[in-house]
Amino acid sequence: MMRIARGGLPRHVLRVLLGLALLLSPARAQEDSKSQPFEATDPYTRGQRAGLDAAGYVSLGPFPWCEGFTTDEIAREIAVPILWVETEHFRIGSTLPSYKIASDRIEKKRLAEELAALERIFPTAKFPTAKLDPWLRLHLYARRIEKMHTEFSTAFSVSDADFDESGTNGPAIAPGPHLGMPLKFTVLLAERRSTLARLVRYVARRDSTDPMRERLVGGSLFFGISAEAVDSWGHESDSALHAQVAANVAMNLLVGFRGMSSPVPIWFEYGWSHVASRRVDERYTLYARGTLRDGADAWKWEGRVAGLVSNDFAPSWKDLASETKFEGLSGPDHLVAWSKAKWMLEVLGPRGMRTYLLAITDPLPRKDELDSVAYRRDRELSALAEIGGASIESLDLAWRAWAAKEPTKR
Amino acid sequence: MKPAKSRGTVPTAAPRSVASRELLDLRWNYPVHAIEKATGSEHGTGVEARREALPREKAIEVLAGNDPRPLLVLRECTVCNKTDDALLSSNGSNERTLVLARFFRCVKLPVDVVDPNHPFNALFPTNEAEHLFVALRDGSAKKPLESDTSRTELWSAMEATLAATYGIDAYKVTRLVLAGLDRVDECERKFTQLETRKGQLMETPNVDVAKVKSVDVDLETAKKDVAEARAAVTRLFQVEVKVPAAGAAR
């Protein structure tokens, strides 16, 4: 079994997040903490097929969640009101209550754009101006999470057709229809830790109140998080929660690619997740252990990476590819992993990223004496050199030159 | 920006370090009984597994699992649904409660436990039932408690249960743990300062590399100090039960 299937979030990540509660800037908004029943019928789609089709939904439930468990059964066990939506690639549950839109400029701007897009989908629905109701939050997250899938597919030039086993599009990359996984990806957005804990206990027989990623029975990659946990790290805003969802869904799409055929390089897993998280909001890259700093501009990472480069403290590709555990990634490693992932996406382009992804997820040869770590490191570096058309050392130089100029582009 | 309103943060007398907060972390268990009777069920077919209340003895047995610790069982309710209010105080230090709780198997049951068909209903049969109780792991020596129970009464009930289970003077152990946490805080703060300093130096263009190396040496020492301080507190929590817990619940 792979890393993700074993442990959810590494303990060190949680330590970082606990630390943020003590050290980071305060929250920007408050959620309505009163218990409230959810409207039985979605006021936006009105539960009608036309509304669901307009939004690109398969269903608002009930539906099977993973092998052996339906949404009805889960709802009964967690014993709190929950909303469901099945999109093209995900099954999502939400117990998030209403959210009072904060005065934060960045968040307001992003929400305004997102709501404008939703208004085009649901032209006859009434949209609140100051508050997001539970159904609206579900629709927002459904779109956000589906967008992650689109971004992944675009970045790595892959599509559902690559996993079509009918033979129409040539041989499938992997047997599972969902990027190689047998079942759709699943996401739980819980208001409270206990809801997440009960769902995880019920469907995965695991004990965790912390955000976690897990392979569920039948082959669905699951991510669950509670707003209560993010609050306890000092962040009540929707932006902070959204950024954590983006980071983890991005990781699940990457790790699940090709049916979890091989462990993904840890530096790239986190580098890619930081890219995804920072596309949402650069202020909440909460999984980057050791990057926390005082100062209003600490979240502007370009300058910090440039500093590491100028002092020759930036880890090389060989250094990063040699690391296999999250605990082994230092603050500079996280900063550089993000920067190098960003460089790869920009410079190598979708075709190059597809080749890279196929190389790092190629199933490992079954040899008892195989040094899996060395094998995976060497094949990754070879693939990078081949795609970049230069030695790995030359690619390091190219990245350094690029990273040194990045702060001026902001 | 306004101060953080951290709903999930437990009030303590003084801000503790990350390591201390982790050591004080209240670790709830959220039992779901359907798992225990899932074999041969028809999950996933749209047919719901039957839900029925367990006898009290069986309910206690399921909650205790293989854990030798005594039980601290809390039910959520619609009034104090958002927090651990029935156990923790919102206007005072909870450190003593949190330290004592580490010696219990802490179980939190959902709001619908008062439903007659809920598997654990025998423990909280109606809305009139207490919100919390502590008991030996077989359910005996149960001490019902409420959210408005005084701290003194709460601690007294918890300490009596711990004395019966472990044969320890829980008050004395608590004082040792809190002193240990002070040491953890001191070491952790030093480590964090050094780590931040090192990062800042590394990211400052054209820095004197010798300065980074110097911080690195101090950082290694600080890291060892943190590990030792944490281990000392962890050892205090590692207490064996006095006698093997016996038989059925009463």
XYZ file of C-alpha atoms in Angstrom:
660
model
C 0.000 0.000 0.000
C 1.172 3.486 -0.733
C 1.973 6.297 1.574
C -1.298 8.080 1.094
C -3.288 4.995 1.849
C -1.541 4.503 5.138
C -1.513 7.738 6.915
C -3.568 10.704 5.816
C -1.651 13.847 6.633
C 1.803 13.428 8.122
C 2.029 14.251 11.806
C 4.613 16.908 10.979
C 2.111 18.679 8.777
C -0.323 18.785 11.629
C 2.360 20.142 13.927
C 2.986 22.917 11.450
C -0.691 23.679 11.291
C -1.044 23.696 15.056
C 1.841 26.120 15.111
C 0.087 28.417 12.719
C -2.709 28.831 15.205
C -0.216 30.376 17.554
C 1.849 32.377 15.151
C -0.028 33.467 12.064
C -2.199 36.439 11.382
C -5.781 36.348 12.556
C -8.906 35.297 10.778
C -10.693 37.426 8.291
C -14.196 36.200 8.554
C -16.557 34.297 10.730
C -18.824 31.445 9.959
C -22.250 31.345 11.384
C -21.756 28.981 14.262
C -25.416 28.322 15.009
C -26.741 24.920 14.111
C -29.153 25.244 11.249
C -31.180 22.764 9.272
C -30.440 22.743 5.558
C -33.193 23.509 3.076
C -34.598 20.201 1.888
C -34.620 21.265 -1.759
C -31.700 22.963 -3.410
C -32.950 26.479 -4.227
C -30.539 26.794 -7.154
C -31.202 23.643 -9.198
C -34.609 23.167 -7.509
C -33.661 19.506 -7.617
C -34.729 19.463 -11.277
C -32.851 17.584 -13.975
C -32.514 20.750 -16.061
C -30.813 22.516 -13.166
C -28.506 19.579 -12.508
C -27.581 19.367 -16.181
C -26.867 23.077 -16.332
C -24.456 22.665 -13.428
C -22.922 19.508 -14.862
C -24.109 17.359 -11.959
C -24.974 13.703 -12.039
C -27.009 13.739 -8.836
C -27.696 15.477 -5.550
C -27.991 12.079 -3.898
C -28.556 9.528 -2.710
C -25.781 7.646 -4.510
C -23.091 5.068 -3.702
C -20.126 6.758 -1.961
C -17.577 4.000 -2.267
C -17.766 0.237 -2.381
C -20.107 -0.938 0.349
C -21.422 2.436 1.493
C -24.180 4.710 0.258
C -24.684 8.370 1.084
C -27.886 7.479 2.947
C -26.005 5.089 5.203
C -23.296 7.640 5.868
C -25.851 10.360 6.635
C -27.482 8.080 9.172
C -24.202 7.288 10.893
C -22.796 10.819 11.126
C -26.160 12.064 12.422
C -25.849 15.647 11.178
C -27.524 17.313 8.175
C -25.415 16.781 5.068
C -25.717 17.848 1.432
C -24.437 15.692 -1.414
C -23.472 16.250 -5.001
C -22.038 13.924 -7.605
C -20.200 15.749 -10.373
C -18.491 14.333 -13.437
C -15.383 13.278 -11.516
C -16.193 13.625 -7.804
C -18.627 12.657 -5.101
C -18.827 15.421 -2.533
C -20.511 15.725 0.843
C -20.817 18.965 2.779
C -22.013 19.876 6.238
C -20.679 23.423 5.915
C -23.136 25.952 7.343
C -23.814 29.463 6.064
C -20.805 31.709 5.684
C -20.823 35.442 6.204
C -18.705 36.953 3.442
C -15.697 38.595 5.028
C -14.380 42.075 4.409
C -11.123 40.693 3.066
C -10.510 42.315 -0.338
C -8.912 39.289 -1.982
C -11.622 36.913 -0.827
C -14.431 39.263 -1.797
C -13.048 39.662 -5.299
C -12.673 35.938 -5.852
C -16.126 35.160 -4.469
C -17.674 37.854 -6.660
C -16.147 36.207 -9.720
C -17.250 32.755 -8.642
C -20.795 33.896 -7.873
C -21.034 35.678 -11.216
C -20.164 32.409 -12.936
C -22.801 30.569 -10.888
C -25.412 33.195 -11.732
C -24.895 32.403 -15.384
C -25.600 28.727 -14.642
C -28.642 29.414 -12.471
C -30.103 32.565 -14.077
C -33.432 32.419 -12.288
C -32.061 31.799 -8.786
C -31.738 34.544 -6.199
C -28.186 34.998 -4.946
C -27.548 36.391 -1.489
C -25.107 39.278 -1.308
C -23.659 39.040 2.179
C -23.903 35.400 3.047
C -23.309 32.070 1.360
C -25.979 29.562 2.305
C -25.118 25.849 2.680
C -26.402 24.928 -0.790
C -24.493 27.784 -2.389
C -21.323 26.672 -0.618
C -21.878 23.169 -1.964
C -22.221 24.521 -5.518
C -19.132 26.687 -5.108
C -17.031 23.793 -3.861
C -18.373 21.456 -6.537
C -17.190 23.918 -9.192
C -13.890 24.552 -7.434
C -13.137 20.861 -7.102
C -14.130 20.059 -10.682
C -11.914 22.958 -11.754
C -9.007 21.196 -10.035
C -9.623 18.200 -12.298
C -9.669 20.425 -15.365
C -6.441 22.124 -14.281
C -4.794 18.764 -13.697
C -5.916 17.448 -17.090
C -4.699 20.598 -18.825
C -1.379 20.782 -16.994
C -0.516 17.155 -17.755
C -2.313 16.853 -21.092
C -4.440 13.906 -20.031
C -8.136 13.243 -20.501
C -10.782 10.688 -19.634
C -10.187 9.187 -23.069
C -6.715 8.088 -21.913
C -8.451 5.722 -19.495
C -11.131 4.457 -21.845
C -10.794 0.691 -21.977
C -13.025 0.287 -25.024
C -10.006 0.593 -27.288
C -11.577 3.451 -29.248
C -8.734 5.761 -28.289
C -5.979 3.171 -28.254
C -4.850 1.269 -25.181
C -5.838 2.806 -21.845
C -3.052 4.177 -19.636
C -4.531 2.294 -16.686
C -7.696 0.263 -16.154
C -9.608 2.596 -13.790
C -11.809 5.153 -15.579
C -11.051 7.952 -13.104
C -7.451 8.839 -13.976
C -6.739 5.195 -13.297
C -8.753 4.860 -10.088
C -11.739 2.493 -10.228
C -14.134 4.902 -8.482
C -14.692 8.633 -8.516
C -12.659 10.777 -6.138
C -14.530 11.572 -2.903
C -14.423 14.723 -0.797
C -16.020 15.528 2.562
C -16.256 19.152 3.657
C -17.302 18.972 7.285
C -18.102 21.781 9.643
C -16.976 19.778 12.644
C -14.123 17.413 13.375
C -16.502 14.811 14.808
C -18.361 14.527 11.488
C -15.139 13.779 9.632
C -14.069 11.362 12.367
C -17.357 9.452 12.202
C -17.336 9.196 8.414
C -13.736 7.991 8.372
C -14.442 5.503 11.133
C -17.516 4.227 9.286
C -16.159 3.883 5.762
C -12.435 3.406 6.349
C -12.223 1.996 9.887
C -9.661 4.640 10.721
C -9.542 7.084 13.618
C -8.775 10.661 12.709
C -10.204 14.063 13.449
C -7.553 15.754 11.327
C -7.788 16.449 7.603
C -6.912 13.248 5.842
C -6.480 11.523 2.513
C -7.268 7.861 2.216
C -7.869 5.163 -0.374
C -11.364 3.819 0.282
C -12.607 0.315 -0.358
C -13.228 -0.252 -4.044
C -10.713 2.358 -5.126
C -11.867 5.898 -4.413
C -9.277 8.394 -3.248
C -10.862 10.344 -0.435
C -10.031 13.705 1.090
C -11.835 14.987 4.157
C -11.401 18.202 6.092
C -13.312 20.116 8.746
C -13.693 23.872 8.970
C -13.290 23.424 12.724
C -9.733 22.127 12.194
C -8.809 25.032 9.930
C -10.346 27.415 12.490
C -8.195 25.886 15.189
C -5.096 26.741 13.139
C -6.211 30.379 13.322
C -8.092 30.674 10.042
C -11.840 30.998 9.798
C -12.030 32.281 6.258
C -13.471 30.461 3.293
C -10.230 31.282 1.455
C -8.152 29.347 3.974
C -10.440 26.315 3.745
C -10.585 26.566 -0.043
C -6.771 26.675 -0.276
C -6.450 23.523 1.838
C -9.060 21.743 -0.282
C -7.182 22.759 -3.432
C -3.854 21.528 -2.046
C -5.239 18.143 -1.074
C -7.441 17.506 -4.085
C -4.449 18.362 -6.278
C -2.379 15.789 -4.389
C -5.093 13.146 -4.689
C -5.397 13.636 -8.443
C -1.639 13.287 -8.795
C -1.215 10.366 -6.415
C -4.263 8.561 -7.810
C -3.099 8.917 -11.399
C -2.738 5.507 -13.013
C -4.401 3.858 -10.042
C -1.612 4.621 -7.523
C 0.762 2.520 -9.583
C 3.929 3.979 -8.043
C 4.738 6.488 -5.298
C 4.977 9.996 -6.732
C 8.194 11.896 -5.830
C 7.418 13.593 -2.526
C 8.955 16.916 -3.586
C 6.739 17.068 -6.672
C 3.638 15.994 -4.782
C 4.048 18.953 -2.425
C 5.423 21.328 -5.061
C 2.354 20.663 -7.206
C -0.002 21.009 -4.226
C 1.589 24.354 -3.292
C 1.029 25.554 -6.857
C -2.641 24.536 -6.607
C -3.116 26.051 -3.164
C -1.410 29.315 -4.109
C -3.572 29.677 -7.209
C -6.468 30.004 -4.767
C -4.774 32.268 -2.222
C -1.047 32.701 -1.707
C -1.507 33.520 1.967
C -2.566 30.038 3.012
C 0.112 27.581 1.920
C -0.309 25.847 5.247
C 1.301 22.521 4.350
C 4.741 23.983 3.704
C 6.570 23.064 6.910
C 9.304 25.460 7.904
C 8.257 28.325 5.647
C 6.409 30.340 8.283
C 7.823 33.832 8.785
C 6.764 37.035 10.448
C 6.164 39.937 8.122
C 3.425 41.090 5.814
C 5.215 39.903 2.681
C 6.323 36.493 3.929
C 3.788 34.824 1.637
C 5.493 36.314 -1.416
C 7.684 33.325 -2.070
C 9.401 34.475 -5.259
C 11.768 36.770 -3.398
C 12.543 34.131 -0.818
C 13.379 31.566 -3.482
C 15.590 34.114 -5.244
C 17.444 34.636 -1.948
C 18.042 30.895 -1.602
C 19.334 30.801 -5.164
C 21.702 33.734 -4.666
C 23.205 32.119 -1.550
C 23.410 28.725 -3.208
C 21.071 27.207 -0.612
C 18.488 26.041 -3.135
C 18.375 22.242 -3.303
C 19.204 20.745 -6.682
C 16.893 18.401 -8.535
C 19.057 15.510 -7.406
C 18.652 16.601 -3.778
C 14.889 16.865 -4.063
C 14.457 13.630 -5.998
C 16.452 11.776 -3.336
C 14.030 12.700 -0.559
C 11.251 10.196 0.047
C 9.553 11.402 3.210
C 7.572 14.532 3.998
C 9.522 14.904 7.227
C 12.687 15.207 5.166
C 11.476 18.318 3.353
C 12.766 21.510 4.959
C 11.370 25.009 4.522
C 13.777 25.778 1.660
C 12.849 22.423 0.096
C 9.159 23.415 0.086
C 9.898 26.831 -1.385
C 12.079 25.361 -4.112
C 9.720 22.426 -4.764
C 6.966 24.944 -5.443
C 9.214 27.052 -7.654
C 10.519 24.087 -9.639
C 7.014 22.661 -10.131
C 5.924 26.085 -11.363
C 8.922 26.262 -13.701
C 8.194 22.818 -15.090
C 4.566 23.690 -15.791
C 5.606 26.911 -17.492
C 8.688 25.766 -19.396
C 8.112 22.089 -20.157
C 4.447 22.619 -21.027
C 1.598 20.069 -21.036
C 3.287 17.609 -23.393
C 6.459 17.608 -21.325
C 4.489 17.283 -18.113
C 2.569 14.337 -19.540
C 5.817 12.563 -20.363
C 7.157 13.352 -16.887
C 3.970 12.095 -15.212
C 3.971 8.856 -17.181
C 7.627 8.311 -16.286
C 7.199 8.816 -12.535
C 4.033 6.717 -12.339
C 5.241 3.803 -14.442
C 4.540 0.656 -12.388
C 7.664 -0.496 -10.564
C 9.337 -3.692 -11.770
C 8.621 -6.600 -9.451
C 12.078 -7.439 -8.186
C 12.678 -8.311 -4.580
C 16.139 -6.831 -4.543
C 15.148 -3.681 -6.414
C 16.352 -0.520 -4.706
C 13.046 1.214 -5.249
C 14.206 4.603 -3.962
C 17.264 4.761 -6.212
C 15.319 3.364 -9.143
C 12.573 5.966 -8.819
C 15.059 8.810 -8.346
C 17.100 7.803 -11.394
C 14.124 7.361 -13.671
C 12.720 10.727 -12.606
C 15.983 12.545 -13.271
C 16.452 10.746 -16.610
C 12.933 11.680 -17.667
C 13.463 15.303 -16.701
C 16.746 15.487 -18.606
C 15.187 13.911 -21.656
C 12.154 16.205 -21.641
C 14.303 19.276 -21.018
C 16.775 18.259 -23.681
C 19.738 18.870 -21.401
C 21.569 17.370 -18.457
C 19.898 17.637 -15.067
C 22.655 20.034 -13.980
C 21.896 22.266 -16.974
C 18.211 22.234 -16.075
C 19.141 23.327 -12.555
C 21.033 26.262 -14.051
C 18.101 27.139 -16.289
C 15.719 27.077 -13.322
C 18.101 29.200 -11.216
C 18.240 31.873 -13.907
C 14.436 31.825 -14.146
C 13.917 31.892 -10.357
C 16.298 34.822 -9.911
C 14.093 36.928 -12.194
C 10.732 35.839 -10.765
C 10.465 38.524 -8.029
C 10.537 41.245 -10.669
C 7.486 39.781 -12.405
C 5.165 40.186 -9.439
C -6.929 42.696 11.466
C -8.944 41.540 14.443
C -7.760 38.815 16.795
C -8.441 35.263 15.816
C -11.651 33.727 17.060
C -10.522 30.152 17.312
C -13.481 27.943 17.993
C -11.329 24.863 18.027
C -8.771 26.203 20.451
C -9.072 24.999 23.995
C -8.591 27.767 26.541
C -5.523 27.223 28.729
C -3.942 29.506 31.289
C -0.988 30.502 29.126
C -0.181 30.064 25.455
C 1.523 26.739 25.066
C 4.000 25.764 22.360
C 3.035 23.505 19.472
C 4.699 20.524 21.128
C 2.901 21.108 24.427
C -0.442 21.540 22.724
C 0.131 18.287 20.917
C 0.913 16.545 24.210
C -2.243 18.024 25.757
C -4.383 17.203 22.747
C -7.748 15.771 23.746
C -8.044 12.661 21.610
C -11.661 11.656 21.203
C -12.849 8.360 19.865
C -15.973 8.393 17.699
C -17.320 4.839 17.693
C -19.596 3.723 14.888
C -21.234 0.477 15.812
C -22.301 -0.565 12.312
C -18.692 -1.561 11.634
C -18.730 -4.191 14.299
C -21.754 -5.873 12.750
C -20.933 -5.146 9.106
C -20.072 -8.698 8.074
C -22.572 -9.995 5.618
C -24.417 -6.699 5.481
C -25.922 -5.419 2.287
C -24.241 -2.011 2.324
C -24.154 -0.335 -0.997
C -27.218 -2.026 -2.362
C -29.591 0.552 -0.969
C -30.734 -1.735 1.812
C -29.990 -0.176 5.180
C -28.463 -2.265 7.903
C -30.796 -2.585 10.849
C -30.057 -0.249 13.690
C -30.823 -1.336 17.209
C -29.779 -0.428 20.709
C -27.168 -2.623 22.354
C -27.533 -3.858 25.921
C -25.517 -1.635 28.277
C -22.860 -4.300 28.867
C -22.274 -4.705 25.151
C -22.313 -0.937 24.576
C -19.602 -0.468 27.210
C -17.584 -3.333 25.749
C -17.694 -1.749 22.279
C -16.700 1.676 23.621
C -13.813 0.288 25.644
C -12.448 -1.851 22.824
C -9.008 -3.203 23.655
C -8.026 -0.045 25.495
C -7.131 -0.719 29.145
C -7.855 2.858 30.223
C -10.979 3.926 32.113
C -13.797 5.574 30.183
C -14.739 9.213 29.799
C -17.903 9.315 27.706
C -19.556 12.491 26.455
C -22.687 12.948 24.423
C -23.065 15.854 22.051
C -26.257 17.816 22.339
C -28.032 20.503 20.381
C -27.206 23.087 23.016
C -23.461 22.527 23.470
C -23.064 20.964 20.054
C -20.170 23.074 18.814
C -17.622 22.454 21.510
C -16.398 20.209 24.266
C -18.360 22.387 26.704
C -19.576 19.533 28.827
C -15.970 18.726 29.704
C -14.019 21.938 29.252
C -14.515 25.345 30.748
C -14.719 28.344 28.458
C -13.563 30.828 31.050
C -10.675 29.239 32.867
C -7.680 27.005 32.532
C -8.423 23.539 31.242
C -4.913 22.198 31.605
C -5.638 20.055 34.626
C -8.688 18.580 32.890
C -6.713 17.946 29.714
C -3.869 16.232 31.556
C -6.297 14.001 33.475
C -8.198 13.211 30.274
C -5.045 11.763 28.723
C -5.330 8.842 31.147
C -8.877 8.045 29.932
C -10.273 6.571 26.757
C -12.318 9.589 25.710
C -15.425 8.759 23.704
C -17.795 11.215 22.094
C -21.259 10.073 21.022
C -23.521 11.914 18.583
C -26.656 13.908 19.332
C -28.948 11.064 18.271
C -27.595 8.737 20.946
C -30.804 9.537 22.859
C -32.766 7.875 20.035
C -34.056 4.548 21.425
C -32.659 2.719 18.380
C -29.174 4.152 18.604
C -26.621 1.393 19.358
C -25.322 3.257 22.423
C -28.676 4.505 23.698
C -28.375 2.441 26.881
C -25.678 4.869 28.042
C -27.749 8.025 27.524
C -31.382 6.857 27.286
C -33.077 10.274 27.127
C -32.380 13.977 26.858
C -32.615 14.095 30.620
C -29.514 11.911 30.931
C -26.246 13.462 32.043
C -23.941 14.847 29.351
C -20.827 13.106 30.534
C -19.639 10.331 32.768
C -16.430 8.717 33.857
C -16.260 5.039 34.760
C -13.907 2.110 34.994
C -13.418 0.362 31.669
C -16.088 -2.228 32.475
C -18.620 0.528 33.133
C -18.588 0.144 36.900
C -18.057 2.979 39.378
C -19.832 5.336 37.000
C -19.768 9.011 37.971
C -22.338 11.106 36.070
C -21.262 14.687 35.393
C -22.787 17.769 33.785
C -21.521 20.769 31.880
C -22.186 22.939 34.903
C -20.431 20.572 37.296
C -17.813 22.510 39.238
C -14.205 22.003 38.206
C -13.425 20.684 41.658
C -16.112 18.023 41.391
C -15.027 17.107 37.870
C -11.367 16.729 38.861
C -12.309 14.830 41.972
C -14.361 12.332 39.931
C -11.607 11.939 37.337
C -8.865 11.557 39.937
C -10.847 8.986 41.932
C -11.309 6.911 38.764
C -7.621 7.181 37.957
C -6.636 6.179 41.471
C -8.859 3.094 41.189
C -7.430 2.189 37.783
C -3.764 3.050 38.046
C -3.199 3.480 41.761
C -1.646 6.885 41.142
C -1.919 10.219 42.865
C -3.304 11.991 39.818
C -2.942 15.431 41.374
C 0.767 14.886 41.864
C 1.201 13.474 38.353
C -0.651 16.458 36.903
C 1.753 18.872 38.596
C 4.723 16.947 37.205
C 3.217 16.967 33.714
C 2.564 20.711 33.815
C 6.131 21.359 34.955
C 7.334 19.149 32.125
C 5.237 21.105 29.647
C 6.817 24.344 30.835
C 10.193 22.852 29.965
C 8.881 21.699 26.561
C 7.630 25.239 25.870
C 10.993 26.739 26.739
C 12.913 24.335 24.490
C 10.425 24.564 21.633
C 10.447 28.366 21.625
C 14.223 28.414 21.418
C 14.170 25.876 18.597
C 11.522 27.792 16.643
C 13.428 31.055 16.987
C 16.602 29.436 15.703
C 14.825 27.705 12.842
C 13.215 30.961 11.761
C 16.538 32.779 12.078
C 18.244 30.189 9.909
C 15.543 30.433 7.257
C 15.733 34.198 7.205
C 19.502 34.118 6.802
C 19.325 31.574 4.002
C 16.809 33.705 2.124
C 18.724 36.978 2.546
C 20.748 37.664 -0.596
C 24.550 37.516 -0.211
C 24.462 36.338 3.377
C 27.594 35.336 5.295
C 27.418 31.523 5.131
C 29.364 31.222 8.399
C 26.405 32.798 10.221
C 24.083 30.104 8.885
C 26.478 27.364 9.966
C 26.687 28.847 13.443
C 22.879 28.860 13.791
C 22.836 25.308 12.476
C 25.011 24.098 15.358
C 22.733 25.734 17.935
C 19.732 24.337 16.131
C 20.953 20.761 16.493
C 21.350 21.205 20.252
C 17.924 22.821 20.541
C 16.373 19.966 18.583
C 17.781 17.415 21.021
C 16.530 19.460 23.978
C 13.001 19.522 22.563
C 13.034 15.769 21.975
C 14.250 15.093 25.524
C 11.680 17.416 27.100
C 8.871 15.833 25.101
C 10.022 12.341 25.981
C 10.025 13.226 29.681
C 6.362 14.259 29.535
C 5.428 11.262 27.416
C 6.954 8.974 30.064
C 4.695 10.531 32.710
C 1.659 9.544 30.656
C 2.839 5.961 30.307
C 1.317 4.408 33.403
C 0.273 0.767 33.573
C -3.185 -0.124 34.908
C -3.103 -1.476 38.446
C -5.087 -4.643 37.818
C -6.473 -6.155 34.632
C -9.964 -4.821 34.118
C -12.568 -7.428 34.791
C -15.660 -8.792 33.191
C -19.015 -7.463 32.343
C -20.445 -4.047 32.957
C -22.796 -3.510 35.782
